[in-house]
Each structure stands twice: as structure tokens, then as C-alpha cells.
Short mmCIF file of C-alpha atoms and ligand atoms in Angstrom, two decimals:
data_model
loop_
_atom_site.label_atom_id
_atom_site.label_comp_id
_atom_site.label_asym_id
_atom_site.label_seq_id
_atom_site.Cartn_x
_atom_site.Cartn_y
_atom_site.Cartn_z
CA UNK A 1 -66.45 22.63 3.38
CA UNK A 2 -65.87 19.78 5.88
CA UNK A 3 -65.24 17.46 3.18
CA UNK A 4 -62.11 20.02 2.66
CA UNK A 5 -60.70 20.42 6.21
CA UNK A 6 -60.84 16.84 6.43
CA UNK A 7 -58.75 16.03 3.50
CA UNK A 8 -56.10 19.02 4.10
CA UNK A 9 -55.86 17.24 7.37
CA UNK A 10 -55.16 14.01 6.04
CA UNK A 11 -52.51 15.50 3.83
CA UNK A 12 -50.70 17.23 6.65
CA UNK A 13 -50.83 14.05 8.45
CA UNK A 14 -49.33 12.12 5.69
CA UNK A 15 -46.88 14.37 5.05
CA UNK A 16 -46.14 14.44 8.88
CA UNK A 17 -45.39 10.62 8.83
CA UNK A 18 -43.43 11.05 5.46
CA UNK A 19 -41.37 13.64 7.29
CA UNK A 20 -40.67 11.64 10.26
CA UNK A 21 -39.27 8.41 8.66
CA UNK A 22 -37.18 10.47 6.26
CA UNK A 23 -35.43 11.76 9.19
CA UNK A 24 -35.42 8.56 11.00
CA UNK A 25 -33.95 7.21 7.16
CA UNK A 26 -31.30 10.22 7.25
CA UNK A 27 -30.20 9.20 10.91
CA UNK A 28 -30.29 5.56 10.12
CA UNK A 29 -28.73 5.83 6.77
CA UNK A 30 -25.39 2.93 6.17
CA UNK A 31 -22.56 3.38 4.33
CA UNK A 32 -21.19 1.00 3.01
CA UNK A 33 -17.62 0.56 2.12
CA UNK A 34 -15.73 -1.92 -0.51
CA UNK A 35 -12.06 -2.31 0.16
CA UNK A 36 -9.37 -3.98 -1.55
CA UNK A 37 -5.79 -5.06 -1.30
CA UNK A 38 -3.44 -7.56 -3.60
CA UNK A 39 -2.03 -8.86 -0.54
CA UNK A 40 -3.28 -12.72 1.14
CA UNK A 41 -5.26 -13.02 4.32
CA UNK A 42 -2.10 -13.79 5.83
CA UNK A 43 -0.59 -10.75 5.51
CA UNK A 44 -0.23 -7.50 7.69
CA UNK A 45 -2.23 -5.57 5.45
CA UNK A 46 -5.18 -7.74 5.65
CA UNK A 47 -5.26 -7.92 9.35
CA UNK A 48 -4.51 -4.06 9.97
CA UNK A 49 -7.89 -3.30 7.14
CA UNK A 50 -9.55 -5.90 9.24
CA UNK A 51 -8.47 -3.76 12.42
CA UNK A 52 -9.52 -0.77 10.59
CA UNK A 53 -13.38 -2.32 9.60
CA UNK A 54 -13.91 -3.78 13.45
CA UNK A 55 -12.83 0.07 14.53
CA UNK A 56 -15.04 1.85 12.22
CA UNK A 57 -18.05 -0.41 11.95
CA UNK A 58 -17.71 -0.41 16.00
CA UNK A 59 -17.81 3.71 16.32
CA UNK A 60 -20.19 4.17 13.75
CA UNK A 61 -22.60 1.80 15.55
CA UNK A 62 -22.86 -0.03 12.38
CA UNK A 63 -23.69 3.19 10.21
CA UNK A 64 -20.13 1.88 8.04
CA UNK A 65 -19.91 -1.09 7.15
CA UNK A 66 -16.40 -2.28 5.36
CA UNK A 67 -16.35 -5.46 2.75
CA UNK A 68 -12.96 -6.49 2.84
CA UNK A 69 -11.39 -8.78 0.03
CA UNK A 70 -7.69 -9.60 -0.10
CA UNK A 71 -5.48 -11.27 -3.21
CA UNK A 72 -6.07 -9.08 -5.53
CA UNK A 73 -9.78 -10.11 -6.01
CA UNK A 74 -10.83 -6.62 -7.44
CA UNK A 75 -7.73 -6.36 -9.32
CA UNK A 76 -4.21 -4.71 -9.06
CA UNK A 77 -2.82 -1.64 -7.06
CA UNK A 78 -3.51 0.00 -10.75
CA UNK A 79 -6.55 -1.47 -11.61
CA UNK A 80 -8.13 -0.38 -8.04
CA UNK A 81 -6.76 3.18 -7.71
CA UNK A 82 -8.59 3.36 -11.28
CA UNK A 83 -12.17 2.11 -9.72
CA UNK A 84 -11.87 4.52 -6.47
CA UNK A 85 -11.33 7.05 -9.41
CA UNK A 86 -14.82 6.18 -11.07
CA UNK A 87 -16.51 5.46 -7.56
CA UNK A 88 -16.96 1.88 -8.00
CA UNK A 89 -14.61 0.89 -4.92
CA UNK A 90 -14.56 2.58 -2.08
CA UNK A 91 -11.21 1.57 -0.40
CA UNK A 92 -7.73 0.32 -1.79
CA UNK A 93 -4.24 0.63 -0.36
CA UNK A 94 -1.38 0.50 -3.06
CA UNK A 95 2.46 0.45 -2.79
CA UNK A 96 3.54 3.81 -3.70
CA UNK A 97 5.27 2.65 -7.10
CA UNK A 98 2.46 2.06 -8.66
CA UNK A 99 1.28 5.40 -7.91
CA UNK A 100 3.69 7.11 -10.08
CA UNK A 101 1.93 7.31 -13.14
CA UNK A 102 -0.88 8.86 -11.85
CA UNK A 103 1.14 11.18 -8.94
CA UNK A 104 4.76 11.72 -10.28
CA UNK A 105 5.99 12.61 -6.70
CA UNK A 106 5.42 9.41 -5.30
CA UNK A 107 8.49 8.69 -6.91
CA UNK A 108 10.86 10.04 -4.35
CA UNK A 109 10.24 6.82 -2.12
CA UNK A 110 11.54 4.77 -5.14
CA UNK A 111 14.81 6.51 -4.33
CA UNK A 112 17.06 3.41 -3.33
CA UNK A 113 18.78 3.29 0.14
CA UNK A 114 16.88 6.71 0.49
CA UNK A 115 15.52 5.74 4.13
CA UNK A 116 18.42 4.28 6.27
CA UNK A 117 15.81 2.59 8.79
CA UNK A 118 12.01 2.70 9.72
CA UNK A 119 12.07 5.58 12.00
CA UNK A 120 13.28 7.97 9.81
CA UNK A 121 10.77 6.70 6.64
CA UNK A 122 7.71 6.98 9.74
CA UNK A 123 9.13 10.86 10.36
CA UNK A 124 8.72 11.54 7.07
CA UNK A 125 5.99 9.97 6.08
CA UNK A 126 3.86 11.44 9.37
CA UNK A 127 5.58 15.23 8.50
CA UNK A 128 3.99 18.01 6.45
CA UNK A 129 6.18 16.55 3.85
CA UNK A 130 4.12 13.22 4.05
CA UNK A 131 0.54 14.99 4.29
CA UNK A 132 1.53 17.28 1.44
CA UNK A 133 1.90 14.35 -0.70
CA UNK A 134 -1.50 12.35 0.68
CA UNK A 135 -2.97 15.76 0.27
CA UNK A 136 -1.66 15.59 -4.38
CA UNK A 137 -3.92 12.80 -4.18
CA UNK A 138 -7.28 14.65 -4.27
CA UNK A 139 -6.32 15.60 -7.68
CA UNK A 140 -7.24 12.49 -9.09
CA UNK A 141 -9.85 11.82 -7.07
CA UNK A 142 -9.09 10.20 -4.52
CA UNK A 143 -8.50 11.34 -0.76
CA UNK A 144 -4.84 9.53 1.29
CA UNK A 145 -6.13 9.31 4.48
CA UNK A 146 -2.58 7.65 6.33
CA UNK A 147 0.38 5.55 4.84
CA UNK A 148 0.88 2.21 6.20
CA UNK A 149 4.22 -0.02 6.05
CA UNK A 150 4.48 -2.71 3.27
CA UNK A 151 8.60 -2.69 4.37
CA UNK A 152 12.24 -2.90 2.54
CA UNK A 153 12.12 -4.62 -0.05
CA UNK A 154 14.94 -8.02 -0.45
CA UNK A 155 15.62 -9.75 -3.41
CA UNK A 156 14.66 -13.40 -4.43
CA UNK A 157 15.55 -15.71 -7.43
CA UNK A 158 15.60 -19.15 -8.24
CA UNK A 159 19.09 -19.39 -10.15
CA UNK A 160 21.80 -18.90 -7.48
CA UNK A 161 23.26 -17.13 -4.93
CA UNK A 162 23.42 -13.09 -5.12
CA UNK A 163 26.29 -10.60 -2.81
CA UNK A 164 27.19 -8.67 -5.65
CA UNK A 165 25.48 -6.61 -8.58
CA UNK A 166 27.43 -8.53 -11.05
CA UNK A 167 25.35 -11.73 -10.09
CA UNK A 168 22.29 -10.07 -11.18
CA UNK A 169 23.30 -9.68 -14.28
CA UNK A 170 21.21 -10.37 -16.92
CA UNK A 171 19.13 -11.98 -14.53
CA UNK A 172 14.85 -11.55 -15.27
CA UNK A 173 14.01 -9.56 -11.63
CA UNK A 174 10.15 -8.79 -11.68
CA UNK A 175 9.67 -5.27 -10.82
CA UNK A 176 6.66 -2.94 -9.61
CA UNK A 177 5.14 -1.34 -12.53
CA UNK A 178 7.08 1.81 -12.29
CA UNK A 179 10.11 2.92 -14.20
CA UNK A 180 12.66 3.85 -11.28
CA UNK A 181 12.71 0.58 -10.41
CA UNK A 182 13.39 -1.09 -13.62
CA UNK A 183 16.39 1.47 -14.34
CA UNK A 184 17.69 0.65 -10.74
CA UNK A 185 18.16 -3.25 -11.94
CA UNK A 186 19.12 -1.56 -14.89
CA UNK A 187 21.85 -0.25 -13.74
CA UNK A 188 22.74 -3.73 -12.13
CA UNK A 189 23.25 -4.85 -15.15
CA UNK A 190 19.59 -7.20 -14.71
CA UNK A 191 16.81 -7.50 -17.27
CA UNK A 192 13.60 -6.59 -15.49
CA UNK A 193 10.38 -7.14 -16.41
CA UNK A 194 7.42 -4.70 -15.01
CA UNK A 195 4.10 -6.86 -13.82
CA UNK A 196 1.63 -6.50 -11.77
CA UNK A 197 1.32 -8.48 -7.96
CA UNK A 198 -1.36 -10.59 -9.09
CA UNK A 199 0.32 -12.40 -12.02
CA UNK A 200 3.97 -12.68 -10.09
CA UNK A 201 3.64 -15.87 -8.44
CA UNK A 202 2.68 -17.72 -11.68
CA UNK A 203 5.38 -15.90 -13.47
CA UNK A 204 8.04 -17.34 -10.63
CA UNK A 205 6.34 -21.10 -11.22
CA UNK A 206 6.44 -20.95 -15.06
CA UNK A 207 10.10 -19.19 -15.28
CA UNK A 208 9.08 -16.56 -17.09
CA UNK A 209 11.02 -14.30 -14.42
CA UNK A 210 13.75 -15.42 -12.60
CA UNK A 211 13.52 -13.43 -9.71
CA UNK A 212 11.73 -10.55 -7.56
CA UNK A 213 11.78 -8.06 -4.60
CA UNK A 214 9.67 -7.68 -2.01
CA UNK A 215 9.93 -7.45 1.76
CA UNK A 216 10.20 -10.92 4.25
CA UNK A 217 6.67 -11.13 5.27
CA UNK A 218 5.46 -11.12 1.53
CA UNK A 219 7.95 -13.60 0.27
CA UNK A 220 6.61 -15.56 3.40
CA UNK A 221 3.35 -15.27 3.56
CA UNK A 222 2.64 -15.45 -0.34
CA UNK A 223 5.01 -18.55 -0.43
CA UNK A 224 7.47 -17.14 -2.83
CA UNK A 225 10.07 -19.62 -1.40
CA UNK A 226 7.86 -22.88 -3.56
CA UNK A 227 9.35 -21.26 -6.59
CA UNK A 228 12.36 -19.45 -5.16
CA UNK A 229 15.59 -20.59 -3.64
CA UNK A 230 17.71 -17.80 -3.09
CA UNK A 231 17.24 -14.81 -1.08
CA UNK A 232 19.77 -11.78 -0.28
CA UNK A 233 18.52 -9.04 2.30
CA UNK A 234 19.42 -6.17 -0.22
CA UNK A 235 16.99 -3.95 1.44
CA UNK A 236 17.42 -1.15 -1.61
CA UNK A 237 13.63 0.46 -1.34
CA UNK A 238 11.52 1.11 1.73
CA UNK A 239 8.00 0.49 0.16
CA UNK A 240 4.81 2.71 1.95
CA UNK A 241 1.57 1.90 1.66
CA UNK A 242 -1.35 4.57 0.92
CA UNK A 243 -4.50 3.54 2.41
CA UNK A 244 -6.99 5.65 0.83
CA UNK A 245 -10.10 6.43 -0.09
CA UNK A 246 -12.35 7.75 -3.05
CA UNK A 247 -13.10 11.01 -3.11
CA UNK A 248 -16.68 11.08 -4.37
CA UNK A 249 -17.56 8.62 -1.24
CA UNK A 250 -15.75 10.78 1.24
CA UNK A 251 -17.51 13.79 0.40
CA UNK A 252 -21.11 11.83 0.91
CA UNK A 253 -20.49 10.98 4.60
CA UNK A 254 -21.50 13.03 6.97
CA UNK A 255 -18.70 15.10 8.93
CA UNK A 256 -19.43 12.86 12.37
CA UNK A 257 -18.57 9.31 10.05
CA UNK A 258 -15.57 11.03 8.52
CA UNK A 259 -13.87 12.09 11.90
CA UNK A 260 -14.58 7.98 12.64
CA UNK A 261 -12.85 6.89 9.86
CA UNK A 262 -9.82 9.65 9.73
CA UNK A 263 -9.50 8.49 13.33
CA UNK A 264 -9.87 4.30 12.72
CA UNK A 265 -7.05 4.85 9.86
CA UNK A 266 -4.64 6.75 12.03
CA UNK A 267 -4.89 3.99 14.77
CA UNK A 268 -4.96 1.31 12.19
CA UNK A 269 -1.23 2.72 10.52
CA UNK A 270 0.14 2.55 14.20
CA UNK A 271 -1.24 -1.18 14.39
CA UNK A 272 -0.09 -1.46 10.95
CA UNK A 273 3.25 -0.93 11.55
CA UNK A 274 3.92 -2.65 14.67
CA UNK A 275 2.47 -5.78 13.24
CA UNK A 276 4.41 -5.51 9.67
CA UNK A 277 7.88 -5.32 11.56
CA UNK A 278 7.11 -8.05 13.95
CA UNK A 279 6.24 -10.48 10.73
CA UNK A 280 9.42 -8.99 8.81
CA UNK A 281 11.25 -9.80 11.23
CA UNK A 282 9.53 -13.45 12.42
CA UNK A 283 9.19 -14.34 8.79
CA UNK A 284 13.05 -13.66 7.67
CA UNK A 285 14.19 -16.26 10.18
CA UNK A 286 11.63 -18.58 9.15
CA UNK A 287 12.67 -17.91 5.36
CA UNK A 288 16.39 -19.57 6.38
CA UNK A 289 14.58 -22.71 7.11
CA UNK A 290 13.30 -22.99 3.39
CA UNK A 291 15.77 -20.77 1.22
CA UNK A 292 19.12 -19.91 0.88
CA UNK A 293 19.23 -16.50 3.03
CA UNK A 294 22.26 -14.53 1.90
CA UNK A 295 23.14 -11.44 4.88
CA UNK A 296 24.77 -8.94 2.77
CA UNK A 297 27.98 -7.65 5.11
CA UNK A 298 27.80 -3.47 5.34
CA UNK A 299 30.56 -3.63 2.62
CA UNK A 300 28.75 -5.79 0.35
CA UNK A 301 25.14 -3.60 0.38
CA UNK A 302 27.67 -0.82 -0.35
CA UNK A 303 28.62 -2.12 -3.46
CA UNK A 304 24.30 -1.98 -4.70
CA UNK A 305 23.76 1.73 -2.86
CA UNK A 306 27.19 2.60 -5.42
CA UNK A 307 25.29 0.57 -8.32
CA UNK A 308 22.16 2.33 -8.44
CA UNK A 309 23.25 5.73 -7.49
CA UNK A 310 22.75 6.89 -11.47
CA UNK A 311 18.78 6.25 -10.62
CA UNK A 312 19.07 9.56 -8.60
CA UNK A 313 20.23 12.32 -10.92
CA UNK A 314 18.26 10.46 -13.70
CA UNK A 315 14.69 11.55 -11.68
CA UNK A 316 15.70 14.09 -9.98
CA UNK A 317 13.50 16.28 -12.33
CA UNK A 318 10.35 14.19 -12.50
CA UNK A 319 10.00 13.80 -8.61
CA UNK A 320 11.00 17.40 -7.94
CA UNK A 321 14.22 18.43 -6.55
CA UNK A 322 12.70 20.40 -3.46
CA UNK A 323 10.44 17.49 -2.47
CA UNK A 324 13.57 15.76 -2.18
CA UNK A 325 15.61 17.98 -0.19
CA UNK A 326 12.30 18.55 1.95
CA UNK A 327 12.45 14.97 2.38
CA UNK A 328 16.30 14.65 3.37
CA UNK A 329 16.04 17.88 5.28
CA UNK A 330 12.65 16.06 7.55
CA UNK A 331 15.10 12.92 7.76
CA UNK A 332 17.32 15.32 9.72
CA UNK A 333 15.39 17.35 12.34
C1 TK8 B 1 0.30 -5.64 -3.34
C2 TK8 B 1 1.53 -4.97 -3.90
C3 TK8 B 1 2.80 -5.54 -3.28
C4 TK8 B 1 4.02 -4.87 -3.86
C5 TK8 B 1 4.41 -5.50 -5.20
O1 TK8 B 1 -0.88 -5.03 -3.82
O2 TK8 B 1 3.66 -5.25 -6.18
O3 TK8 B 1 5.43 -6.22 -5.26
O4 TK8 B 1 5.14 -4.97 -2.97
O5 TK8 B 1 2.75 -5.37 -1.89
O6 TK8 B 1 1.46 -3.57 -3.63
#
């Protein structure tokens, strides 16, 4: 008999201890989160996902912890959305164009000219209209937690000097892999070529493509102007970013460490932006010290809104024709 009260009582002690790290595990339990961009360490984007990890890993008190890796180490905008989608990556933050495939209505900011400056893309992309479309996101998988500013987009080449569509022509313009923008050079009367961020640099060095768009502080920053010597400030797309998350990881952290990181990403898109338009607009200056800059007069950028109007009607369908007017109609209020 004693022999038996002294062995439940070890068992209830052991279980006691059990118990009591377990909970001390649950409390102490880390998160950790992988998070990758195709931009340099240079760029906006890396700082503001740096500004984003010191936040987090700062109000979590170290329960987060964000691995950050830049230049498209884990692969391309695709290639990344893809691993948040199997819940190997945690983190990624695309352009939208590369979204398309997998969310047609990300199309409507491939619309050219559709934003006439920043303030009006930020009204719409921080409206219902924006959240609606962060919010399409969880059916693949994957949760849009804010959109950050990758900027208008300006042509480069290497062959001469471009202030009219008809000096595109037949000129090889990289584009994003999405089809909107390879009808809008298209239209131009260009040949584009679809390929992803990674490989574009390479493909400017080798001549495989003559030319490609992308806004100041990339060309900068990713030293586009080695292997480019003409520039033109065509400013036809505003490009968003979509910093977001996968959706199996989300749903694991607990509802205090998702509040932290809803809140870090919201005050990391307002550092985000601030930082981005400072470097556009530092970095285009410094571009006229290495390239040819070519300021398009109000006429001239006229002539490429009237050149790659046809891109409208021709998607009207696939992005939705009410997203669109919701979109022109938020532009407005
Ligand atoms: C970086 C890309 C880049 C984009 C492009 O991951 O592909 O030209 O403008 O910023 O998303």
C-alpha cells in the first residue's frame, strides 16, 4: 500500500514539472520568420523589411525573429510567392505584375498612366478598394498584410536616345513577367521580352535585351547605368509592392504576435514610402551624372499615354470592369 501512494505521488509530481515547462515552452515559444526580396541591400525595400524585423523582433521581445535576404537569394517575385504557398518561406514582397497569374486583378495597376501621382496610387491602395484586393490573396494562400512603393517605372536602353514611341521600335525592352506589359511595348511598336529581376542585369551586359523599365532608385542602386546609357522619365506604370505573408504561418501565431506584426507592417509601408520617394528622387539626379537623362516635355509623355491606350479595352475583361471604375471612382473622392 505505501509502496503505491508513493509512486502515484511521484507520478503527479512528474507530471506537475512536465506541465509547468510546457507552459513555460508555450510562453517562450519563437517564431521564426524567413523573408525575401529580389531587390539589393541598397535599396528601399531592404531597409524598410529591415525596419520592419527591428520593429517586430523589438515588440515581440524576441518571440519573432525575421531572416532577411535581399537579391533575389531565394529566388524571383514568382518563385517566392510559390514557397509562401507551400510554407517554406515565410515572407516575400513582389511587384504586383508578377502577381497576375496567380490574382488576375492585380492587373488593374498595370494600367499605364492609370495613377497621375503618388497620392492618388497611396488613396487607393490604403481604400477598401486596396484591402479588398490584399484580402483575394488568401485564396492562394497567402495573407497581404500592406502594399509598399517600388515607384513609376522609366525606361532605359543602351542604343540611343528615346522622346517618342517610334524610337522604341523594334527595340528588345525587358518586361515584368506579365502580359499587359508586353502588349503596352507592343503597341509601341517594341519587341519585349518577359524575364524575371534576377537574370536582367546579365541580360543588359550580354545584349540579349536592349533595354528595360524600372523606377530611378532601381536603375541606381542595381547599377543599371554600367550597361545602360540612355534613360527617358516615361513614368507609364506606378509599380506597388505587396508585402505579405504565408498563410499557413499566420494562422500559427498567436493573436498577441499577429497584432505586432499587422502593426510593424503598417508603420513599415509609411517608412517605406517616405524613403522610396526620397531615393527616386536623389537617385534620378544622380543618374544625369552617368546616363543620358531624357525629361519627356507634357506633350511628348502624351504621345506614350495615346500609344498604349489599346492596352485598356484589351483587359478590361480580365481585371474586371467594376474594380476599375472602383478604382477611378476612389481616385476621385
Ligand atoms: C524585384 C522586382 C522589381 C521589379 C522588376 O523583386 O521585376 O523589374 O520592378 O522591383 O519586383
Amino acid at each position: 500500500m505505501r509502496k503505491t501512494i508513493v509512486a502515484v505521488l511521484l507520478v503527479l509530481l512528474l507530471a506537475a514539472g512536465l506541465f509547468a515547462e510546457g507552459r513555460q515552452e508555450g510562453a517562450e515559444e519563437t517564431y521564426k520568420i524567413t523573408a525575401g526580396i529580389g531587390l539589393n541591400d541598397k535599396s528601399a525595400q531592404y531597409e524598410s523589411l529591415i525596419y520592419f524585423k527591428e520593429l517586430v523582433e523589438k515588440e515581440s521581445a524576441g518571440r519573432i525573429i525575421v531572416d532577411v535576404y535581399h537579391s533575389s537569394q531565394l529566388g524571383d517575385d514568382r518563385e517566392m510567392m510559390e514557397a509562401l504557398q507551400r510554407g517554406e518561406q515565410e515572407m516575400t514582397c513582389p511587384s504586383t505584375a508578377p502577381m497576375v497569374p496567380f490574382v488576375p486583378e492585380y492587373g488593374v495597376f498595370d494600367l499605364p498612366f492609370l495613377f497621375p501621382s503618388e497620392a492618388e496610387a497611396d488613396k487607393v491602395l490604403d481604400s477598401a478598394v486596396g484591402q479588398q484586393l490584399l484580402d483575394k490573396l488568401s485564396d492562394i494562400g497567402i495573407k497581404g498584410l500592406v502594399f509598399w512603393e517600388n515607384g513609376y517605372r522609366n525606361l532605359t536602353n543602351s542604343y540611343q536616345t528615346v522622346r517618342t514611341p517610334t524610337d522604341v521600335k523594334g527595340m528588345r525592352v525587358r518586361t515584368m513577367e506579365n502580359p499587359m506589359h508586353l502588349d503596352a511595348w507592343r503597341a509601341m511598336g517594341a519587341n519585349p521580352t518577359p524575364m524575371a529581376f534576377g537574370e536582367l542585369f546579365s541580360a543588359m551586359q550580354q545584349g540579349v535585351v536592349d533595354g528595360q523599365e524600372n523606377p530611378w532608385g532601381t536603375i541606381y542602386l542595381q547599377n543599371f547605368f554600367e550597361v545602360q546609357d540612355y534613360a527617358t522619365d516615361t513614368g507609364h506604370v506606378y509599380s506597388p509592392f505587396v508585402l505579405m505573408i504565408a498563410q499557413s504561418f499566420w494562422d500559427r501565431l498567436p493573436a498577441d504576435l499577429q497584432g505586432i506584426v499587422m502593426d510593424a507592417a503598417v508603420k513599415s509601408r509609411d517608412h517605406n514610402r517616405d524613403l522610396n520617394r526620397r531615393y527616386n528622387k536623389e537617385y534620378m539626379e544622380k543618374l544625369k551624372d552617368v546616363m543620358e537623362v531624357t525629361v519627356l516635355t507634357p506633350a511628348e509623355k502624351a504621345e506614350f499615354q495615346k500609344a498604349v491606350q489599346p492596352v485598356y479595352a484589351k483587359y478590361a475583361d480580365t481585371i474586371g470592369q467594376s474594380l476599375i471604375d472602383d478604382v477611378l471612382a476612389e481616385m476621385k473622392k
